Short mmCIF file of C-alpha atoms and ligand atoms in Angstrom, two decimals:
data_model
loop_
_atom_site.label_atom_id
_atom_site.label_comp_id
_atom_site.label_asym_id
_atom_site.label_seq_id
_atom_site.Cartn_x
_atom_site.Cartn_y
_atom_site.Cartn_z
CA UNK A 922 -1.41 -4.70 -50.91
CA UNK A 923 -2.84 -1.07 -50.26
CA UNK A 924 -5.29 -0.19 -47.54
CA UNK A 925 -8.69 0.86 -49.41
CA UNK A 926 -10.77 0.62 -46.29
CA UNK A 927 -10.65 3.76 -44.02
CA UNK A 928 -11.22 2.36 -40.27
CA UNK A 929 -14.27 3.85 -38.55
CA UNK A 930 -12.37 4.05 -35.37
CA UNK A 931 -10.69 7.49 -35.42
CA UNK A 932 -8.87 7.60 -32.15
CA UNK A 933 -8.10 5.26 -29.68
CA UNK A 934 -6.26 4.85 -26.23
CA UNK A 935 -2.42 4.24 -26.05
CA UNK A 936 -1.47 5.23 -22.42
CA UNK A 937 -0.82 2.94 -19.39
CA UNK A 938 -4.08 2.01 -16.95
CA UNK A 939 -2.48 2.43 -13.11
CA UNK A 940 -4.65 2.70 -9.97
CA UNK A 941 -7.36 3.42 -12.14
CA UNK A 942 -6.07 6.53 -14.25
CA UNK A 943 -4.54 6.59 -17.89
CA UNK A 944 -0.68 8.14 -17.61
CA UNK A 945 2.07 8.26 -20.25
CA UNK A 946 5.05 6.59 -19.19
CA UNK A 947 7.01 8.03 -16.56
CA UNK A 948 10.23 8.55 -19.00
CA UNK A 949 7.61 9.51 -21.82
CA UNK A 950 8.60 6.72 -23.68
CA UNK A 951 6.92 5.09 -26.38
CA UNK A 952 7.22 2.33 -29.10
CA UNK A 953 5.52 2.56 -32.81
CA UNK A 954 2.84 0.44 -34.06
CA UNK A 955 2.82 0.01 -37.87
CA UNK A 956 0.17 -1.78 -39.85
CA UNK A 957 1.23 -4.84 -40.95
CA UNK A 958 -0.97 -4.49 -44.03
CA UNK A 959 0.84 -1.81 -45.32
CA UNK A 960 4.09 -1.50 -43.35
CA UNK A 961 3.00 2.38 -42.37
CA UNK A 962 3.33 3.69 -38.80
CA UNK A 963 0.19 4.45 -37.45
CA UNK A 964 0.24 4.89 -33.70
CA UNK A 965 2.59 5.17 -30.73
CA UNK A 966 2.10 3.55 -27.59
CA UNK A 967 3.20 4.25 -24.11
CA UNK A 968 6.28 1.75 -23.20
CA UNK A 969 6.34 1.03 -19.12
CA UNK A 970 9.38 1.90 -17.49
CA UNK A 971 10.43 0.14 -14.35
CA UNK A 972 9.12 2.69 -12.27
CA UNK A 973 5.72 2.37 -13.73
CA UNK A 974 5.40 -1.68 -13.66
CA UNK A 975 6.44 -1.32 -9.97
CA UNK A 976 3.69 1.70 -9.55
CA UNK A 977 0.91 -0.83 -11.08
CA UNK A 978 2.27 -3.79 -8.79
CA UNK A 979 1.81 -1.27 -5.72
CA UNK A 980 -1.63 -0.18 -6.91
CA UNK A 981 -2.82 -3.78 -7.06
CA UNK A 982 -1.19 -4.40 -3.83
CA UNK A 983 -2.82 -1.68 -2.35
CA UNK A 984 -6.12 -2.64 -3.79
CA UNK A 985 -6.13 -6.13 -2.68
CA UNK A 986 -7.66 -6.02 1.13
CA UNK A 987 -10.60 -4.15 0.09
CA UNK A 988 -11.43 -6.25 -3.17
CA UNK A 989 -10.78 -9.45 -1.63
CA UNK A 990 -12.86 -8.54 1.28
CA UNK A 991 -16.04 -7.97 -1.28
CA UNK A 992 -18.67 -10.37 -1.31
CA UNK A 993 -18.25 -12.47 -4.67
CA UNK A 994 -21.37 -11.43 -6.02
CA UNK A 995 -20.29 -7.68 -5.68
CA UNK A 996 -17.43 -8.64 -7.53
CA UNK A 997 -19.43 -10.17 -10.06
CA UNK A 998 -21.40 -7.18 -10.67
CA UNK A 999 -18.21 -5.13 -12.20
CA UNK A 1000 -17.84 -8.20 -14.43
CA UNK A 1001 -21.48 -7.78 -15.90
CA UNK A 1002 -20.78 -4.58 -16.56
CA UNK A 1003 -17.76 -5.22 -18.30
CA UNK A 1004 -19.26 -7.97 -20.48
CA UNK A 1005 -21.72 -5.53 -21.79
CA UNK A 1006 -19.58 -2.76 -22.52
CA UNK A 1007 -17.21 -5.37 -24.45
CA UNK A 1008 -20.24 -6.58 -26.31
CA UNK A 1009 -21.27 -3.01 -27.22
CA UNK A 1010 -17.60 -2.63 -28.55
CA UNK A 1011 -17.08 -5.48 -30.86
CA UNK A 1012 -16.80 -3.36 -34.17
CA UNK A 1013 -14.03 -1.01 -32.54
CA UNK A 1014 -12.22 -4.17 -30.88
CA UNK A 1015 -12.07 -5.68 -34.49
CA UNK A 1016 -10.79 -2.84 -36.05
CA UNK A 1017 -8.03 -2.34 -33.43
CA UNK A 1018 -6.82 -5.90 -34.00
CA UNK A 1019 -7.28 -5.39 -37.88
CA UNK A 1020 -4.97 -2.35 -37.44
CA UNK A 1021 -2.33 -3.57 -35.19
CA UNK A 1022 -1.96 -7.10 -35.94
CA UNK A 1023 -3.89 -7.62 -39.20
CA UNK A 1024 -6.74 -9.57 -38.39
CA UNK A 1025 -9.26 -9.63 -40.87
CA UNK A 1026 -12.36 -7.97 -39.41
CA UNK A 1027 -14.57 -10.89 -40.93
CA UNK A 1028 -13.08 -13.43 -38.31
CA UNK A 1029 -12.80 -11.47 -35.19
CA UNK A 1030 -14.72 -12.91 -32.48
CA UNK A 1031 -13.14 -12.41 -29.25
CA UNK A 1032 -15.57 -9.94 -27.97
CA UNK A 1033 -18.42 -12.49 -27.79
CA UNK A 1034 -16.05 -15.23 -26.21
CA UNK A 1035 -14.52 -12.94 -23.48
CA UNK A 1036 -18.14 -11.13 -22.71
CA UNK A 1037 -19.27 -14.84 -22.07
CA UNK A 1038 -16.66 -15.82 -20.23
CA UNK A 1039 -16.90 -12.83 -17.89
CA UNK A 1040 -20.87 -13.48 -17.61
CA UNK A 1041 -19.72 -17.09 -16.35
CA UNK A 1042 -17.22 -16.22 -13.83
CA UNK A 1043 -19.22 -13.33 -12.23
CA UNK A 1044 -21.40 -16.30 -10.78
CA UNK A 1045 -18.49 -18.31 -9.98
CA UNK A 1046 -16.89 -16.59 -6.55
CA UNK A 1047 -18.74 -18.80 -4.37
CA UNK A 1048 -17.15 -22.05 -6.00
CA UNK A 1049 -13.98 -21.14 -3.65
CA UNK A 1050 -14.33 -23.17 -1.19
CA UNK A 1051 -12.34 -25.75 1.23
CA UNK A 1052 -13.02 -28.99 2.62
CA UNK A 1053 -13.26 -30.55 6.51
CA UNK A 1054 -11.60 -33.55 7.49
CA UNK A 1055 -12.89 -35.48 10.62
CA UNK A 1056 -10.16 -38.49 9.95
CA UNK A 1057 -7.80 -37.08 12.56
CA UNK A 1058 -9.08 -38.37 16.02
CA UNK A 1059 -9.70 -35.19 18.40
CA UNK A 1060 -9.57 -32.56 15.57
CA UNK A 1061 -12.07 -30.93 12.95
CA UNK A 1062 -9.76 -29.96 10.37
CA UNK A 1063 -10.27 -27.59 7.36
CA UNK A 1064 -8.91 -25.98 4.47
CA UNK A 1065 -9.46 -22.41 3.56
CA UNK A 1066 -9.11 -20.98 -0.30
CA UNK A 1067 -7.77 -17.69 -0.22
CA UNK A 1068 -6.28 -15.52 -3.27
CA UNK A 1069 -2.58 -15.06 -3.42
CA UNK A 1070 -2.72 -11.31 -3.53
CA UNK A 1071 -1.20 -10.03 -6.69
CA UNK A 1072 -1.37 -11.79 -9.94
CA UNK A 1073 0.49 -10.84 -13.24
CA UNK A 1074 -0.63 -11.79 -16.77
CA UNK A 1075 1.66 -11.21 -19.64
CA UNK A 1076 -0.09 -11.96 -22.74
CA UNK A 1077 0.78 -12.89 -26.56
CA UNK A 1078 -0.42 -10.70 -29.87
CA UNK A 1079 -2.35 -13.17 -31.75
CA UNK A 1080 -5.91 -13.00 -29.83
CA UNK A 1081 -4.88 -10.93 -27.11
CA UNK A 1082 -8.11 -10.02 -24.93
CA UNK A 1083 -9.10 -13.60 -25.05
CA UNK A 1084 -5.76 -14.38 -22.92
CA UNK A 1085 -6.44 -11.01 -20.97
CA UNK A 1086 -9.90 -11.90 -19.85
CA UNK A 1087 -9.28 -15.80 -19.71
CA UNK A 1088 -6.57 -14.97 -17.02
CA UNK A 1089 -8.06 -11.77 -15.37
CA UNK A 1090 -11.73 -13.09 -14.68
CA UNK A 1091 -10.78 -15.92 -12.72
CA UNK A 1092 -8.03 -14.11 -10.96
CA UNK A 1093 -10.22 -11.44 -9.76
CA UNK A 1094 -13.33 -13.17 -9.15
CA UNK A 1095 -11.38 -15.33 -6.55
CA UNK A 1096 -10.54 -11.98 -4.94
CA UNK A 1097 -6.83 -11.35 -6.46
CA UNK A 1098 -5.35 -8.14 -8.18
CA UNK A 1099 -3.92 -8.24 -11.33
CA UNK A 1100 -1.22 -6.33 -13.28
CA UNK A 1101 -1.54 -7.11 -17.19
CA UNK A 1102 1.12 -6.67 -19.63
CA UNK A 1103 -0.18 -6.37 -23.42
CA UNK A 1104 1.98 -7.58 -26.22
CA UNK A 1105 4.04 -4.97 -27.99
CA UNK A 1106 2.53 -6.35 -31.56
CA UNK A 1107 -1.02 -5.82 -30.60
CA UNK A 1108 -1.51 -3.29 -27.40
CA UNK A 1109 -4.85 -1.57 -28.48
CA UNK A 1110 -7.49 -3.92 -27.51
CA UNK A 1111 -5.89 -3.91 -24.12
CA UNK A 1112 -5.78 -0.45 -23.76
CA UNK A 1113 -9.08 -0.48 -25.20
CA UNK A 1114 -10.32 -2.71 -22.75
CA UNK A 1115 -8.79 -0.65 -19.67
CA UNK A 1116 -11.13 2.06 -20.86
CA UNK A 1117 -13.95 -0.16 -20.40
CA UNK A 1118 -12.69 -1.20 -16.79
CA UNK A 1119 -12.83 2.40 -15.71
CA UNK A 1120 -16.28 2.54 -17.21
CA UNK A 1121 -17.22 -0.19 -15.53
CA UNK A 1122 -16.29 1.34 -12.54
CA UNK A 1123 -13.91 -1.16 -11.06
CA UNK A 1124 -12.05 0.18 -8.01
CA UNK A 1125 -8.62 1.88 -8.91
CA UNK A 1126 -5.83 -0.65 -8.66
CA UNK A 1127 -7.63 -3.98 -8.96
CA UNK A 1128 -7.01 -4.35 -12.67
CA UNK A 1129 -4.07 -2.48 -14.16
CA UNK A 1130 -3.07 -2.80 -17.55
CA UNK A 1131 0.62 -1.86 -19.13
CA UNK A 1132 2.33 -1.90 -22.33
CA UNK A 1133 5.51 -2.42 -23.48
CA UNK A 1134 8.37 -5.10 -24.32
CA UNK A 1135 9.36 -8.11 -22.35
CA UNK A 1136 12.40 -5.80 -21.91
CA UNK A 1137 11.75 -3.68 -19.20
CA UNK A 1138 8.16 -4.24 -18.03
CA UNK A 1139 8.16 -8.37 -18.77
CA UNK A 1140 11.15 -9.00 -16.96
CA UNK A 1141 10.28 -6.56 -13.90
CA UNK A 1142 7.04 -8.23 -13.69
CA UNK A 1143 8.57 -12.00 -13.59
CA UNK A 1144 11.04 -11.24 -11.15
CA UNK A 1145 8.85 -8.86 -8.85
CA UNK A 1146 9.18 -9.88 -5.07
CA UNK A 1147 4.96 -8.73 -4.47
CA UNK A 1148 3.52 -10.65 -7.61
CA UNK A 1149 2.69 -14.00 -6.07
CA UNK A 1150 1.46 -15.98 -9.40
CA UNK A 1151 2.35 -15.42 -12.78
CA UNK A 1152 0.09 -16.27 -15.86
CA UNK A 1153 1.71 -16.59 -19.11
CA UNK A 1154 0.87 -17.21 -22.66
CA UNK A 1155 3.62 -16.88 -25.31
CA UNK A 1156 6.57 -18.64 -26.74
CA UNK A 1157 8.66 -21.37 -25.19
CA UNK A 1158 11.62 -19.50 -25.19
CA UNK A 1159 9.92 -16.67 -23.04
CA UNK A 1160 8.03 -19.13 -20.93
CA UNK A 1161 11.67 -20.44 -19.95
CA UNK A 1162 12.84 -17.14 -19.06
CA UNK A 1163 9.78 -16.40 -16.71
CA UNK A 1164 10.04 -19.49 -15.10
CA UNK A 1165 13.96 -18.76 -14.59
CA UNK A 1166 12.74 -15.35 -13.12
CA UNK A 1167 10.26 -16.51 -10.97
CA UNK A 1168 12.68 -19.33 -9.18
CA UNK A 1169 15.54 -16.55 -8.89
CA UNK A 1170 12.72 -14.02 -7.37
CA UNK A 1171 10.26 -15.18 -4.80
CA UNK A 1172 9.21 -18.78 -6.38
CA UNK A 1173 5.71 -17.36 -7.66
CA UNK A 1174 3.50 -19.82 -8.97
CA UNK A 1175 3.87 -19.91 -12.80
CA UNK A 1176 1.19 -21.24 -15.61
CA UNK A 1177 2.57 -21.33 -19.06
CA UNK A 1178 0.41 -21.63 -22.23
CA UNK A 1179 3.28 -22.31 -24.81
CA UNK A 1180 3.37 -23.16 -28.22
CA UNK A 1181 2.83 -26.27 -30.58
CA UNK A 1182 3.42 -28.54 -33.59
CA UNK A 1183 0.31 -30.15 -33.58
CA UNK A 1184 -0.30 -33.19 -35.82
CA UNK A 1185 -3.48 -34.39 -37.18
CA UNK A 1186 -3.98 -37.85 -38.41
CA UNK A 1187 -6.38 -38.99 -41.13
CA UNK A 1188 -6.93 -42.85 -41.26
CA UNK A 1189 -8.51 -44.44 -44.55
CA UNK A 1190 -12.07 -44.78 -42.86
CA UNK A 1191 -12.41 -40.96 -42.25
CA UNK A 1192 -14.88 -38.33 -43.94
CA UNK A 1193 -12.25 -37.31 -46.15
CA UNK A 1194 -14.19 -34.07 -46.97
CA UNK A 1195 -14.70 -33.21 -43.42
CA UNK A 1196 -11.05 -33.87 -42.73
CA UNK A 1197 -9.86 -31.76 -45.67
CA UNK A 1198 -12.08 -28.61 -44.59
CA UNK A 1199 -11.31 -28.54 -40.96
CA UNK A 1200 -7.68 -29.49 -41.25
CA UNK A 1201 -7.25 -26.97 -43.72
CA UNK A 1202 -9.14 -24.20 -41.40
CA UNK A 1203 -7.23 -24.89 -38.33
CA UNK A 1204 -3.96 -24.07 -40.29
CA UNK A 1205 -5.66 -20.85 -42.11
CA UNK A 1206 -6.97 -19.29 -39.45
CA UNK A 1207 -5.43 -15.87 -38.38
CA UNK A 1208 -2.69 -16.44 -41.12
CA UNK A 1209 -1.63 -19.55 -39.32
CA UNK A 1210 -1.06 -17.60 -36.01
CA UNK A 1211 -2.66 -20.16 -33.77
CA UNK A 1212 -0.50 -22.11 -30.90
CA UNK A 1213 -2.49 -25.32 -31.58
CA UNK A 1214 -3.07 -24.81 -35.39
CA UNK A 1215 -2.47 -28.47 -36.92
CA UNK A 1216 0.75 -27.85 -38.42
CA UNK A 1217 1.60 -31.65 -39.83
CA UNK A 1218 -0.78 -33.42 -41.20
CA UNK A 1219 -0.37 -37.71 -41.48
CA UNK A 1220 -2.59 -38.92 -44.30
CA UNK A 1221 -2.87 -42.94 -44.59
CA UNK A 1222 -0.91 -43.72 -47.72
CA UNK A 1223 -4.03 -45.18 -49.13
CA UNK A 1224 -6.12 -41.88 -49.38
CA UNK A 1225 -2.98 -39.23 -49.55
CA UNK A 1226 -3.51 -38.64 -53.12
CA UNK A 1227 -7.38 -37.86 -53.03
CA UNK A 1228 -6.74 -36.00 -49.31
CA UNK A 1229 -4.13 -33.70 -50.97
CA UNK A 1230 -5.73 -32.92 -53.92
CA UNK A 1231 -8.73 -31.68 -52.07
CA UNK A 1232 -6.76 -30.10 -49.71
CA UNK A 1233 -4.65 -28.12 -51.86
CA UNK A 1234 -7.82 -26.80 -53.72
CA UNK A 1235 -9.44 -25.67 -50.92
CA UNK A 1236 -6.22 -24.10 -49.03
CA UNK A 1237 -5.71 -21.85 -52.08
CA UNK A 1238 -9.06 -20.16 -52.21
CA UNK A 1239 -8.26 -17.39 -49.83
CA UNK A 1240 -9.40 -13.91 -50.01
CA UNK A 1241 -6.13 -12.21 -49.22
CA UNK A 1242 -6.05 -8.63 -48.72
CA UNK A 1243 -7.13 -5.58 -46.57
CA UNK A 1244 -8.01 -6.69 -43.35
CA UNK A 1245 -10.49 -4.08 -42.87
CA UNK A 1246 -12.48 -4.87 -45.42
CA UNK A 1247 -15.38 -7.39 -44.23
CA UNK A 1248 -14.50 -9.89 -47.58
CA UNK A 1249 -11.36 -10.55 -46.60
CA UNK A 1250 -10.47 -13.82 -44.98
CA UNK A 1251 -6.71 -14.09 -45.01
CA UNK A 1252 -4.46 -11.04 -43.84
CA UNK A 1253 -0.71 -10.40 -43.35
CA UNK A 1254 1.39 -11.72 -40.78
CA UNK A 1255 1.59 -9.77 -37.64
CA UNK A 1256 4.60 -8.02 -38.19
CA UNK A 1257 8.30 -8.00 -40.34
CA UNK A 1258 9.63 -10.23 -37.59
CA UNK A 1259 7.32 -13.05 -38.13
CA UNK A 1260 7.16 -12.46 -41.69
CA UNK A 1261 10.91 -13.03 -42.16
CA UNK A 1262 11.09 -15.76 -39.73
CA UNK A 1263 8.19 -17.53 -41.53
CA UNK A 1264 10.07 -17.10 -44.98
CA UNK A 1265 13.31 -18.54 -43.38
CA UNK A 1266 11.08 -21.89 -42.37
CA UNK A 1267 9.86 -21.88 -45.83
CA UNK A 1268 13.22 -21.43 -47.76
CA UNK A 1269 14.93 -24.43 -45.33
CA UNK A 1270 11.70 -26.53 -46.22
CA UNK A 1271 11.93 -25.82 -50.01
CA UNK A 1272 15.26 -27.41 -50.20
CA UNK A 1273 14.19 -30.81 -48.26
CA UNK A 1274 10.47 -30.92 -49.02
CA UNK A 1275 8.22 -30.76 -51.99
CA UNK A 1276 6.71 -27.26 -52.40
CA UNK A 1277 2.86 -28.12 -53.44
CA UNK A 1278 1.38 -24.79 -53.13
CA UNK A 1279 2.41 -21.18 -52.08
CA UNK A 1280 5.47 -19.51 -50.83
CA UNK A 1281 4.46 -16.48 -53.01
CA UNK A 1282 5.52 -13.80 -50.39
CA UNK A 1283 4.50 -9.94 -50.81
CA UNK A 1284 7.37 -7.83 -51.65
CA UNK A 1285 7.64 -6.90 -47.82
CA UNK A 1286 7.46 -3.51 -48.70
CA UNK A 1287 3.75 -3.29 -48.88
CA UNK A 1288 2.48 -5.42 -46.02
CA UNK A 1289 3.87 -8.92 -44.58
CA UNK A 1290 1.56 -11.32 -46.47
CA UNK A 1291 2.16 -14.95 -47.29
CA UNK A 1292 -0.10 -17.18 -49.02
CA UNK A 1293 -1.43 -20.20 -47.90
CA UNK A 1294 1.97 -22.90 -48.16
CA UNK A 1295 1.78 -26.74 -48.38
CA UNK A 1296 4.88 -29.20 -48.32
CA UNK A 1297 4.79 -32.46 -48.97
CA UNK A 1298 7.24 -35.14 -48.14
CA UNK A 1299 9.45 -33.19 -45.73
CA UNK A 1300 11.85 -35.55 -43.72
CA UNK A 1301 10.80 -35.89 -40.17
CA UNK A 1302 13.88 -34.56 -38.84
CA UNK A 1303 13.89 -31.32 -40.89
CA UNK A 1304 13.76 -28.02 -38.47
CA UNK A 1305 10.46 -27.02 -40.51
CA UNK A 1306 8.88 -30.14 -39.00
CA UNK A 1307 10.01 -29.52 -35.64
CA UNK A 1308 9.86 -26.08 -34.85
CA UNK A 1309 6.97 -23.81 -34.37
CA UNK A 1310 6.34 -21.71 -37.75
CA UNK A 1311 3.35 -19.65 -36.72
CA UNK A 1312 2.49 -19.13 -40.48
CA UNK A 1313 -0.27 -20.34 -43.03
CA UNK A 1314 2.41 -23.17 -43.57
CA UNK A 1315 1.86 -26.98 -43.46
CA UNK A 1316 3.37 -30.35 -44.10
CA UNK A 1317 1.61 -33.49 -45.24
CA UNK A 1318 3.19 -36.67 -45.20
CA UNK A 1319 1.97 -40.32 -45.21
CA UNK A 1320 1.88 -43.22 -43.00
CA UNK A 1321 1.00 -47.17 -43.13
CA UNK A 1322 -0.17 -48.16 -39.75
CA UNK A 1323 -0.82 -46.87 -36.41
CA UNK A 1324 2.58 -47.27 -34.53
CA UNK A 1325 4.31 -45.56 -37.20
CA UNK A 1326 1.93 -42.49 -36.95
CA UNK A 1327 2.17 -42.27 -33.48
CA UNK A 1328 5.70 -42.35 -33.30
CA UNK A 1329 6.06 -39.88 -35.99
CA UNK A 1330 3.31 -37.21 -34.00
CA UNK A 1331 4.80 -37.63 -30.67
CA UNK A 1332 8.23 -37.22 -31.89
CA UNK A 1333 8.22 -33.53 -30.95
CA UNK A 1334 9.14 -31.69 -27.89
CA UNK A 1335 5.70 -30.09 -28.09
CA UNK A 1336 2.16 -31.19 -26.75
CA UNK A 1337 -0.71 -28.99 -27.47
CA UNK A 1338 -3.07 -30.56 -29.85
CA UNK A 1339 -3.59 -33.60 -31.49
CA UNK A 1340 -6.35 -34.80 -34.22
CA UNK A 1341 -7.57 -37.92 -35.37
CA UNK A 1342 -9.82 -38.59 -37.98
CA UNK A 1343 -11.43 -42.18 -38.05
CA UNK A 1344 -14.71 -43.98 -37.72
CA UNK A 1345 -13.50 -46.41 -35.65
CA UNK A 1346 -14.25 -45.91 -31.94
CA UNK A 1347 -11.64 -48.08 -30.49
CA UNK A 1348 -8.88 -46.87 -32.87
CA UNK A 1349 -9.94 -43.32 -32.20
CA UNK A 1350 -9.26 -44.14 -28.22
CA UNK A 1351 -6.47 -46.24 -28.54
CA UNK A 1352 -4.80 -42.90 -30.31
CA UNK A 1353 -5.99 -40.23 -27.79
CA UNK A 1354 -4.28 -42.61 -25.05
CA UNK A 1355 -1.38 -42.86 -26.97
CA UNK A 1356 -0.78 -39.36 -28.23
CA UNK A 1357 1.49 -37.01 -25.80
CA UNK A 1358 -0.80 -34.09 -25.98
CA UNK A 1359 -2.99 -31.59 -23.76
CA UNK A 1360 -6.02 -31.88 -26.25
CA UNK A 1361 -6.97 -34.73 -28.41
CA UNK A 1362 -9.71 -34.08 -31.10
CA UNK A 1363 -11.32 -37.02 -32.41
CA UNK A 1364 -13.13 -36.30 -35.68
CA UNK A 1365 -12.68 -32.68 -35.13
CA UNK A 1366 -9.27 -30.58 -34.81
CA UNK A 1367 -8.10 -27.34 -33.46
CA UNK A 1368 -9.33 -24.51 -32.90
CA UNK A 1369 -12.20 -26.90 -31.57
CA UNK A 1370 -12.04 -26.50 -27.73
CA UNK A 1371 -14.66 -26.79 -24.98
CA UNK A 1372 -15.10 -23.98 -22.44
CA UNK A 1373 -15.41 -26.30 -19.62
CA UNK A 1374 -12.43 -28.34 -20.30
CA UNK A 1375 -9.22 -28.02 -19.07
CA UNK A 1376 -6.68 -26.49 -22.10
CA UNK A 1377 -2.77 -26.89 -21.81
CA UNK A 1378 0.37 -28.73 -23.21
CA UNK A 1379 1.92 -31.67 -22.18
CA UNK A 1380 5.91 -31.63 -22.52
CA UNK A 1381 7.41 -27.96 -23.65
CA UNK A 1382 3.67 -26.67 -24.67
CA UNK A 1383 3.16 -25.73 -21.01
CA UNK A 1384 2.79 -26.20 -17.14
CA UNK A 1385 -0.69 -25.90 -15.78
CA UNK A 1386 -4.23 -25.75 -17.36
CA UNK A 1387 -6.82 -22.92 -18.09
CA UNK A 1388 -10.38 -23.20 -18.73
CA UNK A 1389 -13.70 -22.44 -16.98
CA UNK A 1390 -13.53 -25.60 -14.12
CA UNK A 1391 -9.95 -25.16 -13.86
CA UNK A 1392 -9.01 -21.69 -13.58
CA UNK A 1393 -9.96 -20.83 -10.49
CA UNK A 1394 -7.85 -23.32 -8.69
CA UNK A 1395 -4.52 -21.60 -10.53
CA UNK A 1396 -5.52 -18.32 -8.33
CA UNK A 1397 -6.36 -19.88 -4.83
CA UNK A 1398 -4.03 -20.60 -2.17
CA UNK A 1399 -4.95 -23.51 0.06
CA UNK A 1400 -4.64 -23.30 3.70
CA UNK A 1401 -4.84 -26.05 6.29
CA UNK A 1402 -6.13 -25.16 9.61
CA UNK A 1403 -5.84 -27.84 12.47
CA UNK A 1404 -8.44 -27.44 15.14
CA UNK A 1405 -7.95 -29.76 18.19
CA UNK A 1406 -10.93 -30.17 20.33
CA UNK A 1407 -11.10 -30.30 24.15
CA UNK A 1408 -12.13 -33.32 25.92
CA UNK A 1409 -15.49 -33.16 27.51
P1 NAD B 1828 6.34 -14.29 -27.02
O1 NAD B 1828 6.79 -15.19 -25.99
O2 NAD B 1828 7.57 -13.38 -27.96
O3 NAD B 1828 5.68 -12.86 -26.28
C1 NAD B 1828 4.69 -13.18 -25.29
C2 NAD B 1828 4.48 -11.92 -24.48
O4 NAD B 1828 5.67 -12.14 -23.53
C3 NAD B 1828 4.56 -10.56 -24.75
O5 NAD B 1828 3.68 -9.76 -24.17
C4 NAD B 1828 5.93 -10.33 -24.76
O6 NAD B 1828 6.21 -8.70 -24.61
C5 NAD B 1828 6.55 -10.89 -23.37
N1 NAD B 1828 7.94 -11.30 -23.20
C6 NAD B 1828 8.88 -11.29 -23.96
N2 NAD B 1828 10.29 -11.14 -23.52
C7 NAD B 1828 10.05 -11.36 -22.10
C8 NAD B 1828 10.67 -11.62 -20.84
N3 NAD B 1828 11.94 -11.75 -21.28
N4 NAD B 1828 10.16 -11.81 -19.67
C9 NAD B 1828 8.62 -11.20 -19.80
N5 NAD B 1828 7.96 -11.20 -20.45
C10 NAD B 1828 8.27 -11.22 -21.86
O7 NAD B 1828 5.42 -14.99 -27.88
P2 NAD B 1828 4.38 -14.20 -28.98
O8 NAD B 1828 5.03 -14.03 -30.35
O9 NAD B 1828 3.63 -12.84 -28.37
O10 NAD B 1828 3.20 -15.40 -29.04
C11 NAD B 1828 3.47 -16.37 -29.92
C12 NAD B 1828 3.51 -17.60 -29.18
O11 NAD B 1828 2.57 -17.58 -28.37
C13 NAD B 1828 3.70 -18.73 -29.86
O12 NAD B 1828 4.67 -19.68 -29.89
C14 NAD B 1828 2.38 -19.87 -29.61
O13 NAD B 1828 2.49 -20.92 -29.78
C15 NAD B 1828 2.38 -18.95 -28.32
N6 NAD B 1828 0.62 -18.86 -27.95
C16 NAD B 1828 0.45 -20.19 -27.00
C17 NAD B 1828 -1.11 -20.18 -26.69
C18 NAD B 1828 -1.39 -21.13 -25.87
O14 NAD B 1828 -2.51 -21.19 -25.21
N7 NAD B 1828 -0.60 -22.33 -25.62
C19 NAD B 1828 -1.76 -19.45 -27.24
C20 NAD B 1828 -1.16 -18.22 -28.01
C21 NAD B 1828 0.02 -18.23 -28.44
#
């Protein structure tokens, strides 16, 4: 596979954004980015050292008193400017993501979602309010909601700026200051956002954006004594390390959005064509690199043959190629590490399940492409049915009754998203109640979400929830003030 389309973006930011300035790493260190579509190196990005990470935290700490003292509407003014700049940068952001992690530009939407999110949060600062209680005789008691101080955000590579803004906006509007670490696999859109933060005129130190690997900068952040909340999206393995680091350091609050092994369940009375199209899109989008993708599909045995035929046909129809071309719908996997990991799961699944589609890798030299891959009859306890593959690989198994499918669906350590397709409302709600999952889609599946509904995981899929109505709470301390009233 060769890159046939030249990107319009000719130069891009690769430095750290600390205290309102773009700087190289203090030791001059960089890490390389290679195109997942061609394997060719195309950029070197500054790798934050321990000193750089500490400097970013110190800048955020110094900026906190003035930022938290602003009226929420004044903080919101910066948000509105940033939203506008992000909208104007749509094409550039799409190209930067295509270059670094292979997302087809035709599928890029994060600029619109993040701009809308900033516009929403710009108006929410006044919602940070406490309560009063007259229930203790002789007292008027109140609670105050106050920002924590410095918030850390560590984000993954699959939809980077969605997480960057999803974490920073509620933290900032409530008066906190932030340090963000981008993912080493896809730092360019975060670096671009840093240039827009500068243009929007945010005071220095309020938002600091650094780049680098888990070792050193991510680890320094999660152990840092001056970071009071850390919001993380990424793998369960890293989430556990961050939780342990928080416990070993200052017991900072930790919000974890982790992986999934999401089931979709199709009953005989479902709209089969709709269920096929939606479950296919769920596992196909972003080449399967989506935490909530339905990776296990359970179809009632009475409709299995029809469902599988339609699914196989639809899943095979992708336009694989250069992610910079507007006609491409299927890009490469993000990098060689992801590619090899997915291949190893495919090899293992081939030994125990029935390969029905795909498993035709590129040779690895010219890009990390994996075609849509479907397995049937994979044993429930096989590793590919239990672990997150994070690629365009789906398993379809059958079931006979509700109890059986609930047991299969819940037999995983994950619990991020489950989907049920049925026209029977009682069955749908029974299932919604029984499924161990942070979100349940009824006659819809992931990535269907709602901006004003909480998103997060049961079990090892995470701790805490994010979303327009709940995220402000993640970044506000609650202080109880007890006021004794003198007798007359
Ligand atoms: P990852 O855990 O490898 O990396 C995520 C981030 O953590 C990166 O910025 C990385 O540099 C950093 N990191 C790595 N080691 C660290 C350490 N020791 N200390 C601190 N930071 C460290 O995950 P990834 O590969 O970037 O993302 C894929 C994973 O993210 C998948 O498991 C996916 O399911 C999950 N994910 C979850 C959601 C959700 O909302 N639940 C959304 C998207 C992705």
